[in-house]
JSON list of C-alpha atoms in Angstrom, two decimals:
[
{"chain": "A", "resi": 1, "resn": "UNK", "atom": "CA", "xyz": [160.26, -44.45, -144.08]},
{"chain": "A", "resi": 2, "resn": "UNK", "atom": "CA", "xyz": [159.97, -45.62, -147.94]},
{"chain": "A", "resi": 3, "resn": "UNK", "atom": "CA", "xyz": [163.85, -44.98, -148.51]},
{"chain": "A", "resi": 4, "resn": "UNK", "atom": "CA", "xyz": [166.82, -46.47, -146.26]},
{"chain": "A", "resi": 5, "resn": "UNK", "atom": "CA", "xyz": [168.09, -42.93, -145.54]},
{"chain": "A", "resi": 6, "resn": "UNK", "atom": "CA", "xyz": [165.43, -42.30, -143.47]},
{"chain": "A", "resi": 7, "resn": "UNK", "atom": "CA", "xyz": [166.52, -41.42, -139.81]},
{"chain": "A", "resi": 8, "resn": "UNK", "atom": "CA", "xyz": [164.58, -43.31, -137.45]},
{"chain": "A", "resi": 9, "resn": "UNK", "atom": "CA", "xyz": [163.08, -40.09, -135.72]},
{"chain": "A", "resi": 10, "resn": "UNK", "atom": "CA", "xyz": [161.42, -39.55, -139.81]},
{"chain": "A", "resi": 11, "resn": "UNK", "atom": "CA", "xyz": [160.32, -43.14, -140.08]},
{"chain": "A", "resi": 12, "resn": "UNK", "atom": "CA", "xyz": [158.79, -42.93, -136.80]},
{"chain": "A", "resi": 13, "resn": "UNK", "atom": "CA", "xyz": [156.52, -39.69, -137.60]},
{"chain": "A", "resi": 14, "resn": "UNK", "atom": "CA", "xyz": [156.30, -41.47, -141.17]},
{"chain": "A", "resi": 15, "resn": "UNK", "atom": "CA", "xyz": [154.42, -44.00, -139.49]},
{"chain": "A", "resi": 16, "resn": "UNK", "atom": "CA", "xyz": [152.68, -42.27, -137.11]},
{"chain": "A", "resi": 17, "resn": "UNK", "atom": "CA", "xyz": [150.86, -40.43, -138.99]},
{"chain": "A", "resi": 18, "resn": "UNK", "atom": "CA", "xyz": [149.99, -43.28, -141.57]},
{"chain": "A", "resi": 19, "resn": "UNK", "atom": "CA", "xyz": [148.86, -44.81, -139.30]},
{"chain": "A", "resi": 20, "resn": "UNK", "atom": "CA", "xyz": [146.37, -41.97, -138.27]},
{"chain": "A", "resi": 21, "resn": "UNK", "atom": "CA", "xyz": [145.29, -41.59, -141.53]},
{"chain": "A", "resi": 22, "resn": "UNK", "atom": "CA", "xyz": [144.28, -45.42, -141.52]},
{"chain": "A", "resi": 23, "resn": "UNK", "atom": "CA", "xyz": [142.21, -45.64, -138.11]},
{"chain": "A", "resi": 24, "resn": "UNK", "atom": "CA", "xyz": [140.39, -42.09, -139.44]},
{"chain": "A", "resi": 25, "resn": "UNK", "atom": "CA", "xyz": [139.45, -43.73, -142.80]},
{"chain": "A", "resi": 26, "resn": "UNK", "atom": "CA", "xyz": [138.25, -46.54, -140.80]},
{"chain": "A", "resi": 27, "resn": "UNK", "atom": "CA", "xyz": [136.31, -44.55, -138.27]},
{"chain": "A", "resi": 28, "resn": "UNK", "atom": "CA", "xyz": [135.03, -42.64, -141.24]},
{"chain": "A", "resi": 29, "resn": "UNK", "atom": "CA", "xyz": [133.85, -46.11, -143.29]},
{"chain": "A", "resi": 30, "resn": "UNK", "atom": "CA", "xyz": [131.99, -47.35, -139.93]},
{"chain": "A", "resi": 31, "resn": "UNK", "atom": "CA", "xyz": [130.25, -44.14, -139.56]},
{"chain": "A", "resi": 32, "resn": "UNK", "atom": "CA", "xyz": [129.36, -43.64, -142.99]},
{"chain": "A", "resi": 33, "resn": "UNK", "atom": "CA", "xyz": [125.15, -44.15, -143.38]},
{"chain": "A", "resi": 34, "resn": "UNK", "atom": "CA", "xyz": [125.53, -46.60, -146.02]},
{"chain": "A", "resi": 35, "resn": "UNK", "atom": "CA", "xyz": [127.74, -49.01, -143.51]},
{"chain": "A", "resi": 36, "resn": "UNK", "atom": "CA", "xyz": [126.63, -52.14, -143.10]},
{"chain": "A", "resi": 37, "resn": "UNK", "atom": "CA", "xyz": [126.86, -53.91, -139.55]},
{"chain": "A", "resi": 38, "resn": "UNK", "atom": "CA", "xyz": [126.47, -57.74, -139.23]},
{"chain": "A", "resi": 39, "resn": "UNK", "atom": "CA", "xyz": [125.00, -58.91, -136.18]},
{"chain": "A", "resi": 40, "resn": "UNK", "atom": "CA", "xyz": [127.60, -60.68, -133.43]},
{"chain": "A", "resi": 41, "resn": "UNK", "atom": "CA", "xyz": [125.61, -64.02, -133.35]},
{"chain": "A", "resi": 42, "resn": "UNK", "atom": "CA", "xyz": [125.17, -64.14, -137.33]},
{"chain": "A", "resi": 43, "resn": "UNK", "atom": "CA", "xyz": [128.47, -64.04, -137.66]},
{"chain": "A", "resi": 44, "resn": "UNK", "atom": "CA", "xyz": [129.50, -66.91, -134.89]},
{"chain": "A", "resi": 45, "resn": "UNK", "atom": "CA", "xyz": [126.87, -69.57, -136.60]},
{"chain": "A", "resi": 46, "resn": "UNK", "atom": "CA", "xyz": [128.77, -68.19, -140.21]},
{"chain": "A", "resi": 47, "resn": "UNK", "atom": "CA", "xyz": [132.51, -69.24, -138.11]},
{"chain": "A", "resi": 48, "resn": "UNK", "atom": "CA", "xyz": [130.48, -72.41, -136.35]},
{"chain": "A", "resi": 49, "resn": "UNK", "atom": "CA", "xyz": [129.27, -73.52, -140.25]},
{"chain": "A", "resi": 50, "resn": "UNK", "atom": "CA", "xyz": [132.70, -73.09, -141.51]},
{"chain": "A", "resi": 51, "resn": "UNK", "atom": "CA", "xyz": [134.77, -74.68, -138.89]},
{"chain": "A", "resi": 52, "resn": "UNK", "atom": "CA", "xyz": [132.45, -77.52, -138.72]},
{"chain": "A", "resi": 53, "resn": "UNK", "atom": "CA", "xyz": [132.46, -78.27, -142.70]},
{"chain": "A", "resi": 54, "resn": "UNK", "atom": "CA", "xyz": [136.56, -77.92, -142.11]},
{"chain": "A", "resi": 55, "resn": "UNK", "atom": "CA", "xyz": [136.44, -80.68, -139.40]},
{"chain": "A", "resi": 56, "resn": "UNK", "atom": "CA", "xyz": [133.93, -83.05, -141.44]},
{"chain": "A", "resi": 57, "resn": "UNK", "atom": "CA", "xyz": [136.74, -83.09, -144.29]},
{"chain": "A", "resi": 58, "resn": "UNK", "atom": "CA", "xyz": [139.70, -83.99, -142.12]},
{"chain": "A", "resi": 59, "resn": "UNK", "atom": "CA", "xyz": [137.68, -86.89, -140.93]},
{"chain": "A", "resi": 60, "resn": "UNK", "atom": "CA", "xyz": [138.73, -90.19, -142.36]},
{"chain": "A", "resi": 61, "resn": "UNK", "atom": "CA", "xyz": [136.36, -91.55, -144.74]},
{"chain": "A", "resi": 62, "resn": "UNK", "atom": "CA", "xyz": [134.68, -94.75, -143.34]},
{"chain": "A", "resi": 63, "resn": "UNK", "atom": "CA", "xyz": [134.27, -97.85, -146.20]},
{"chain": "A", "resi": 64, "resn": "UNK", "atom": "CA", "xyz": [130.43, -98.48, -146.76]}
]
């Protein structure tokens, strides 16, 4: 896949099993007993914080 000579058939399997090796070492890092899992809801009021300081700064300044 890395070199142009590749025959699509090669880049294919190339790929395929990168790609493999990527969702295993993910699998592997989310069941690993030192993962850490943030909670769904902590994690929407993090977004809601952050969209919501975004916002305040695209709003025009209003003269005192």
């Amino acid at each position: 896949m890395d070199t142009p000579e590749a025959k699509p058939a090669e880049a294919e399997e190339s790929y395929d099993a990168w790609f493999r090796r990527k969702v295993q070492e993910a699998l592997d890092i989310a069941e690993s007993p030192d993962a850490v899992w943030i909670p769904h809801e902590e994690v929407e009021r993090d977004w809601a914080a952050q969209r919501a300081e975004i916002l305040s700064l695209m709003q025009p300044k209003r003269a005192k």
